[in-house]
CSV table of C-alpha atoms in Angstrom, one decimal:
chain,number,residue,atom,x,y,z
A,137,MET,CA,77.7,113.2,120.8
A,138,ASP,CA,80.4,115.6,120.2
A,139,ASN,CA,80.7,117.2,116.9
A,140,ILE,CA,84.0,117.2,114.8
A,141,LYS,CA,84.8,120.3,112.6
A,142,ILE,CA,88.4,120.2,111.5
A,143,GLU,CA,89.3,123.2,108.7
A,144,PRO,CA,91.3,121.6,105.8
A,145,GLY,CA,95.2,122.3,105.7
A,146,SER,CA,97.8,122.1,103.3
A,147,LYS,CA,98.1,118.6,103.9
A,148,THR,CA,95.0,117.8,105.6
A,149,PRO,CA,91.3,117.6,104.5
A,150,GLY,CA,88.6,119.2,106.4
A,151,ILE,CA,86.0,117.0,108.3
A,152,GLU,CA,82.8,117.8,109.3
A,153,LEU,CA,81.0,115.4,111.6
A,154,SER,CA,77.5,116.1,113.1
A,155,LYS,CA,74.8,113.9,114.1
A,156,GLU,CA,72.5,116.4,114.9
A,157,ASN,CA,72.8,118.1,111.6
A,158,GLY,CA,73.1,115.1,109.9
A,159,ILE,CA,76.6,116.1,108.1
A,160,MET,CA,79.3,114.0,107.5
A,161,LYS,CA,81.7,115.4,105.1
A,162,ILE,CA,85.5,115.1,104.1
A,163,TRP,CA,86.9,117.4,101.4
A,164,GLY,CA,90.4,118.9,100.3
A,165,ARG,CA,93.6,117.2,99.9
A,166,SER,CA,94.8,114.5,102.2
A,167,ILE,CA,98.4,113.9,101.7
A,168,PRO,CA,99.8,113.5,105.4
A,169,GLU,CA,102.9,111.3,106.0
A,170,ASN,CA,100.8,109.5,108.8
A,171,SER,CA,97.6,109.2,107.8
A,172,VAL,CA,96.1,106.6,110.4
A,173,GLU,CA,96.8,109.2,113.2
A,174,PHE,CA,95.2,111.6,111.5
A,175,TYR,CA,91.9,109.8,110.8
A,176,LYS,CA,91.9,108.4,114.1
A,177,GLU,CA,89.3,110.7,115.4
A,178,VAL,CA,87.3,110.1,112.5
A,179,TYR,CA,87.4,106.5,112.9
A,180,GLU,CA,86.6,106.9,116.9
A,181,TRP,CA,83.6,109.1,115.9
A,182,ILE,CA,82.4,106.7,113.5
A,183,ASP,CA,82.0,103.9,115.8
A,184,GLU,CA,80.3,106.1,118.8
A,185,TYR,CA,77.7,107.1,115.7
A,186,SER,CA,77.4,103.8,114.8
A,187,LYS,CA,75.9,102.6,118.3
A,188,ASN,CA,72.5,104.9,117.8
A,189,PRO,CA,73.0,106.0,114.1
A,190,ASN,CA,70.3,108.4,112.5
A,191,SER,CA,68.1,106.6,109.8
A,192,GLU,CA,69.3,107.9,107.4
A,193,THR,CA,73.5,108.5,107.0
A,194,VAL,CA,75.1,110.4,104.2
A,195,MET,CA,78.9,110.7,103.6
A,196,THR,CA,80.2,113.1,101.4
A,197,PHE,CA,83.9,112.9,100.0
A,198,GLN,CA,84.7,116.0,97.9
A,199,LEU,CA,88.9,115.5,97.7
A,200,GLU,CA,90.9,117.2,95.2
A,201,TYR,CA,93.6,114.1,95.7
A,202,PHE,CA,95.0,111.9,98.3
A,203,ASN,CA,98.0,109.8,98.7
A,204,THR,CA,98.1,106.0,98.8
A,205,SER,CA,98.1,105.8,102.7
A,206,SER,CA,95.3,107.9,102.8
A,207,SER,CA,93.3,105.6,100.3
A,208,LYS,CA,94.0,102.9,103.2
A,209,CYS,CA,92.0,104.9,105.5
A,210,ILE,CA,89.2,106.0,103.1
A,211,LEU,CA,88.6,102.9,102.7
A,212,ASP,CA,88.6,102.1,106.7
A,213,ILE,CA,85.8,104.9,106.9
A,214,LEU,CA,84.3,102.9,103.8
A,215,ARG,CA,84.2,99.8,105.9
A,216,ARG,CA,82.7,101.0,108.9
A,217,LEU,CA,79.8,102.7,107.1
A,218,GLU,CA,79.0,99.6,105.1
A,219,LYS,CA,78.8,97.9,108.8
A,220,ILE,CA,76.2,100.3,109.3
A,221,ASN,CA,74.4,99.8,106.4
A,222,GLN,CA,74.3,96.0,106.9
A,223,SER,CA,73.2,96.4,110.5
A,224,ASN,CA,69.9,97.7,109.1
A,225,ASN,CA,69.8,100.6,111.8
A,226,SER,CA,70.7,103.0,109.0
A,227,ASN,CA,70.4,103.4,105.3
A,228,VAL,CA,73.7,105.0,104.3
A,229,LEU,CA,74.7,106.7,101.1
A,230,VAL,CA,78.1,107.8,99.8
A,231,ASN,CA,78.3,111.2,97.8
A,232,TRP,CA,81.6,111.1,96.1
A,233,LEU,CA,82.2,114.5,94.2
A,234,TYR,CA,84.9,115.4,92.0
A,235,ASP,CA,86.2,118.1,89.9
A,236,GLU,CA,85.3,118.7,86.4
A,237,ASP,CA,87.4,116.5,84.4
A,238,ASP,CA,89.1,115.1,87.1
A,239,GLU,CA,88.8,111.4,85.9
A,240,ASP,CA,91.4,109.8,88.4
A,241,MET,CA,89.4,110.8,91.4
A,242,MET,CA,86.0,109.5,89.5
A,243,GLU,CA,87.8,106.6,88.7
A,244,ALA,CA,88.9,106.5,92.7
A,245,GLY,CA,85.4,106.3,93.5
A,246,ASP,CA,84.6,103.9,91.3
A,247,ASP,CA,87.3,101.3,92.6
A,248,TYR,CA,85.8,101.9,95.8
A,249,GLN,CA,82.3,101.3,94.6
A,250,THR,CA,83.7,97.7,93.4
A,251,ILE,CA,85.1,97.2,97.0
A,252,VAL,CA,82.5,98.3,99.3
A,253,ASP,CA,78.8,97.2,99.2
A,254,LEU,CA,77.2,100.7,99.5
A,255,THR,CA,75.2,103.1,97.3
A,256,PHE,CA,77.5,105.5,95.8
A,257,ASN,CA,76.7,108.6,94.3
A,258,LEU,CA,79.4,109.6,92.0
A,259,LYS,CA,78.8,113.6,90.8
A,260,GLU,CA,81.1,116.0,89.3
A,261,SER,CA,80.9,118.9,91.5
A,262,ALA,CA,81.7,122.1,89.3
A,263,GLN,CA,82.1,124.3,92.2
A,264,GLU,CA,83.0,123.3,95.9
A,265,GLU,CA,79.8,122.5,98.0
A,266,ASP,CA,79.7,124.6,101.3
B,184,MET,CA,117.3,107.9,80.1
B,185,LYS,CA,119.1,110.5,81.9
B,186,ASP,CA,122.3,109.7,83.7
B,187,VAL,CA,120.6,110.8,87.2
B,188,LEU,CA,123.7,109.9,89.2
B,189,SER,CA,126.2,112.3,87.9
B,190,LEU,CA,123.3,114.8,88.0
B,191,PHE,CA,123.2,114.1,91.8
B,192,GLU,CA,126.7,113.8,92.1
B,193,SER,CA,127.5,117.6,90.5
B,194,ALA,CA,124.1,119.0,92.1
B,195,THR,CA,124.6,121.7,95.2
B,196,ASP,CA,122.9,120.3,98.3
B,197,ASN,CA,119.5,122.0,99.6
B,198,LYS,CA,119.7,124.2,96.6
B,199,PHE,CA,116.4,124.6,94.4
B,200,VAL,CA,117.7,125.1,90.6
B,201,PHE,CA,115.2,126.3,88.1
B,202,SER,CA,115.7,126.6,84.4
B,203,GLU,CA,113.0,128.8,82.8
B,204,MET,CA,114.3,128.0,79.2
B,205,GLU,CA,114.2,124.1,79.8
B,206,HIS,CA,111.4,124.3,82.1
B,207,LYS,CA,113.0,122.3,84.7
B,208,LEU,CA,113.1,122.7,88.5
B,209,SER,CA,115.8,120.3,90.5
B,210,TYR,CA,116.5,119.9,93.8
B,211,LYS,CA,118.9,117.3,95.7
B,212,GLY,CA,118.7,117.4,99.5
B,213,THR,CA,117.1,115.5,102.3
B,214,ILE,CA,113.7,114.5,101.7
B,215,ASN,CA,111.3,115.0,105.2
B,216,GLU,CA,108.4,116.3,105.8
B,217,SER,CA,108.9,119.9,105.6
B,218,MET,CA,111.1,119.2,102.3
B,219,ILE,CA,108.2,117.7,100.8
B,220,GLU,CA,106.3,120.5,101.1
B,221,LYS,CA,108.7,122.8,100.2
B,222,ILE,CA,109.1,120.8,96.9
B,223,CYS,CA,105.3,121.0,95.7
B,224,LYS,CA,105.5,124.8,96.6
B,225,GLU,CA,108.4,125.2,94.3
B,226,THR,CA,107.1,123.2,91.7
B,227,GLU,CA,103.3,124.8,91.9
B,228,ALA,CA,105.2,128.3,92.1
B,229,LYS,CA,107.8,127.6,88.8
B,230,LEU,CA,106.4,125.4,86.8
B,231,PHE,CA,102.4,125.7,87.1
B,232,THR,CA,102.1,129.1,85.7
B,233,ASP,CA,99.9,127.8,82.8
B,234,ASP,CA,96.4,127.3,84.3
B,235,THR,CA,94.9,125.7,81.0
B,236,ASP,CA,96.7,122.3,81.7
B,237,LYS,CA,95.1,122.0,85.6
B,238,LYS,CA,94.4,118.1,84.8
B,239,LYS,CA,97.6,117.5,84.2
B,240,HIS,CA,99.4,119.5,87.0
B,241,LYS,CA,96.8,117.7,89.3
B,242,LYS,CA,97.9,114.2,88.1
B,243,LEU,CA,101.9,115.4,88.3
B,244,PHE,CA,101.3,116.5,91.9
B,245,SER,CA,99.8,113.4,93.0
B,246,ILE,CA,102.7,111.2,91.5
B,247,LEU,CA,105.2,113.8,92.8
B,248,ILE,CA,103.8,113.5,96.5
B,249,GLU,CA,103.6,109.8,96.4
B,250,VAL,CA,107.4,109.2,95.3
B,251,LEU,CA,108.7,111.8,97.8
B,252,GLN,CA,106.6,110.2,99.9
B,253,ASN,CA,108.0,107.1,99.3
B,254,ILE,CA,111.4,107.8,99.4
B,255,TYR,CA,110.6,109.7,102.6
B,256,HIS,CA,109.1,106.1,103.9
B,257,HIS,CA,111.4,103.6,102.7
B,258,GLY,CA,114.7,105.7,103.2
B,259,ILE,CA,118.5,105.8,102.1
B,260,PRO,CA,120.8,103.6,103.5
B,261,LEU,CA,123.3,105.0,106.2
B,262,SER,CA,126.7,104.3,104.7
B,263,ALA,CA,128.9,102.0,106.7
B,264,ASP,CA,131.5,103.4,104.5
B,265,ASN,CA,132.4,107.1,105.9
B,266,THR,CA,134.3,108.2,103.5
B,267,VAL,CA,131.3,107.9,101.0
B,268,GLY,CA,129.1,110.0,103.6
B,269,ILE,CA,125.5,109.3,102.1
B,270,SER,CA,123.1,110.8,104.5
B,271,ARG,CA,120.1,109.3,105.1
B,272,ASN,CA,116.9,110.5,102.9
B,273,LYS,CA,119.4,112.2,100.5
B,274,ALA,CA,117.9,112.2,97.3
B,275,ILE,CA,117.7,114.4,93.6
B,276,ILE,CA,114.2,115.3,92.1
B,277,VAL,CA,114.1,116.7,88.7
B,278,ILE,CA,110.6,117.8,87.4
B,279,GLU,CA,110.8,119.1,83.8
B,280,SER,CA,108.1,120.0,80.9
B,281,ASP,CA,108.0,120.0,77.3
B,282,SER,CA,105.0,120.3,75.1
B,283,GLN,CA,104.2,117.2,75.2
B,284,ASN,CA,104.7,115.7,78.8
B,285,TYR,CA,106.0,116.1,82.1
B,286,LYS,CA,108.7,114.0,83.6
B,287,ILE,CA,109.6,113.3,87.1
B,288,LEU,CA,113.2,112.1,88.0
B,289,THR,CA,114.5,110.9,91.0
B,290,GLY,CA,117.8,109.3,92.1
B,291,HIS,CA,119.0,107.9,95.4
B,292,TYR,CA,121.1,105.3,97.2
B,293,ILE,CA,119.5,102.0,98.0
B,294,GLU,CA,120.8,98.9,99.5
B,295,ARG,CA,121.3,95.9,97.3
B,296,ASP,CA,118.6,93.7,98.9
B,297,LYS,CA,116.3,96.1,98.5
B,298,ALA,CA,117.1,97.2,94.9
B,299,VAL,CA,116.5,93.6,94.1
B,300,LYS,CA,113.0,93.7,94.9
B,301,LEU,CA,112.2,96.6,93.8
B,302,LYS,CA,113.6,96.0,90.0
B,303,GLU,CA,111.0,92.9,90.5
B,304,LYS,CA,108.2,94.8,91.5
B,305,LEU,CA,108.8,97.4,88.5
B,306,GLU,CA,109.8,95.4,85.7
B,307,TRP,CA,106.4,93.4,86.8
B,308,VAL,CA,104.4,96.5,86.8
B,309,ASN,CA,105.6,97.3,83.5
B,310,ASN,CA,104.3,94.2,82.0
B,311,LEU,CA,101.2,94.8,83.2
B,312,THR,CA,98.3,96.3,80.8
B,313,GLN,CA,96.1,99.2,82.2
B,314,GLU,CA,93.5,97.0,82.8
B,315,GLU,CA,95.6,94.8,84.8
B,316,ILE,CA,97.3,97.7,87.1
B,317,LYS,CA,93.7,98.8,88.0
B,318,ARG,CA,92.6,95.1,89.3
B,319,HIS,CA,95.6,94.5,90.9
B,320,TYR,CA,95.5,98.2,92.5
B,321,ILE,CA,91.7,97.3,93.7
B,322,GLU,CA,92.9,93.8,95.2
B,323,GLU,CA,96.3,95.3,97.2
B,324,LEU,CA,93.8,98.2,98.2
B,325,ASP,CA,91.2,95.5,99.7
B,326,LYS,CA,93.0,93.0,101.4
B,327,GLY,CA,96.3,95.0,101.8
B,328,LYS,CA,97.2,96.5,104.8
B,329,ILE,CA,99.4,99.6,105.9
B,330,SER,CA,102.9,98.4,106.0
B,331,ASP,CA,105.0,99.1,109.3
B,332,LYS,CA,106.6,102.0,106.8
B,333,GLY,CA,103.3,103.6,106.0
B,334,GLY,CA,103.1,103.2,102.8
B,335,ALA,CA,100.1,100.7,101.7
B,336,GLY,CA,102.0,98.7,98.6
B,337,LEU,CA,99.9,100.6,96.3
B,338,GLY,CA,102.5,103.3,95.7
B,339,LEU,CA,103.5,102.1,92.6
B,340,LEU,CA,100.7,100.9,91.4
B,341,ASP,CA,99.2,104.4,91.9
B,342,ILE,CA,101.8,105.8,90.0
B,343,ALA,CA,101.8,103.8,87.1
B,344,ARG,CA,97.9,103.8,86.7
B,345,LYS,CA,98.8,107.7,86.3
B,346,SER,CA,101.6,108.0,84.1
B,347,VAL,CA,101.4,107.6,80.2
B,348,GLN,CA,104.3,105.7,79.9
B,349,LYS,CA,106.1,102.6,81.4
B,350,LEU,CA,108.3,103.3,84.4
B,351,ASN,CA,111.8,103.9,83.0
B,352,PHE,CA,114.7,103.0,85.9
B,353,ASN,CA,118.0,102.0,86.4
B,354,PHE,CA,120.0,100.5,89.2
B,355,LYS,CA,123.9,101.4,88.8
B,356,GLU,CA,126.5,99.8,91.0
B,357,VAL,CA,128.2,101.6,93.6
B,358,ALA,CA,129.7,99.6,96.0
B,359,GLN,CA,129.3,96.2,97.3
B,360,HIS,CA,126.3,96.7,99.6
B,361,LEU,CA,124.8,100.0,97.2
B,362,LEU,CA,123.4,100.6,94.1
B,363,PHE,CA,122.0,104.1,93.0
B,364,TYR,CA,118.3,103.9,91.9
B,365,GLU,CA,117.6,106.0,89.1
B,366,PHE,CA,113.6,106.5,88.4
B,367,GLU,CA,112.1,108.2,85.7
B,368,ILE,CA,108.3,108.6,85.2
B,369,ILE,CA,106.6,110.3,82.2
B,370,ILE,CA,103.3,112.1,82.7
């Protein structure tokens, strides 16, 4: 299936989705006014991926901040991953990375962990991972 | 709380005003996508010169975006009364800091029925403990859906969660169907 690679912008995050490389990553800032439009492509990719997922699925989030409409889209992504995990076709892990001392972002990861039934790895990252 | 309506009335349209001494930036004008971006850039350039407070800057930034996008999404009424000449989405934003806190002040017109609902929400949020705010935020995120205006109803809870103190607000009478909404967030 096709890969997605979108560079981060001033309002939208970087996206990298590749089934063959097992890379699923969203990073940067997510503050678009119309977040549903932006994330539509990501939903579609995950839906396609879910038909034949890798045995291990790792989604990494490394966000600086996001607006509340993005927060709902992030949840929608996590719910899709939750379905993949529940179907037993794949083991899903979510890496939730946040800047040193960024309590707000750490709490956000914690919130999501409360809402969805997935394994989360909440981790401070001193530098941006590449 | 400051008299934001007076600030609004005396401010020049579409002009950034920065006071180095008071460490204060203000802008009055139409809030749209490109203006939100400009306000953020200007805030970064003029107020975030001290790198050591990076954590607070981030918090302020994220609240500022939320507040501006709320104004943008919910809109400001077109006045039926042409003599008042209120145009959609015109608001005043003031961002200032002292040795302890940052403050964001906003002011714009609002229709009476919206004002009534908003006032209820603000009073409700102000009566919650931090734990309760967090719980309601998660509940709303979990069950809520994005309204047709693009927000998730989470905005106010998010702002309350991030700010240090209670939200300050005022609704000033302007006309039969119109009030002026003043909002202050301390970070």
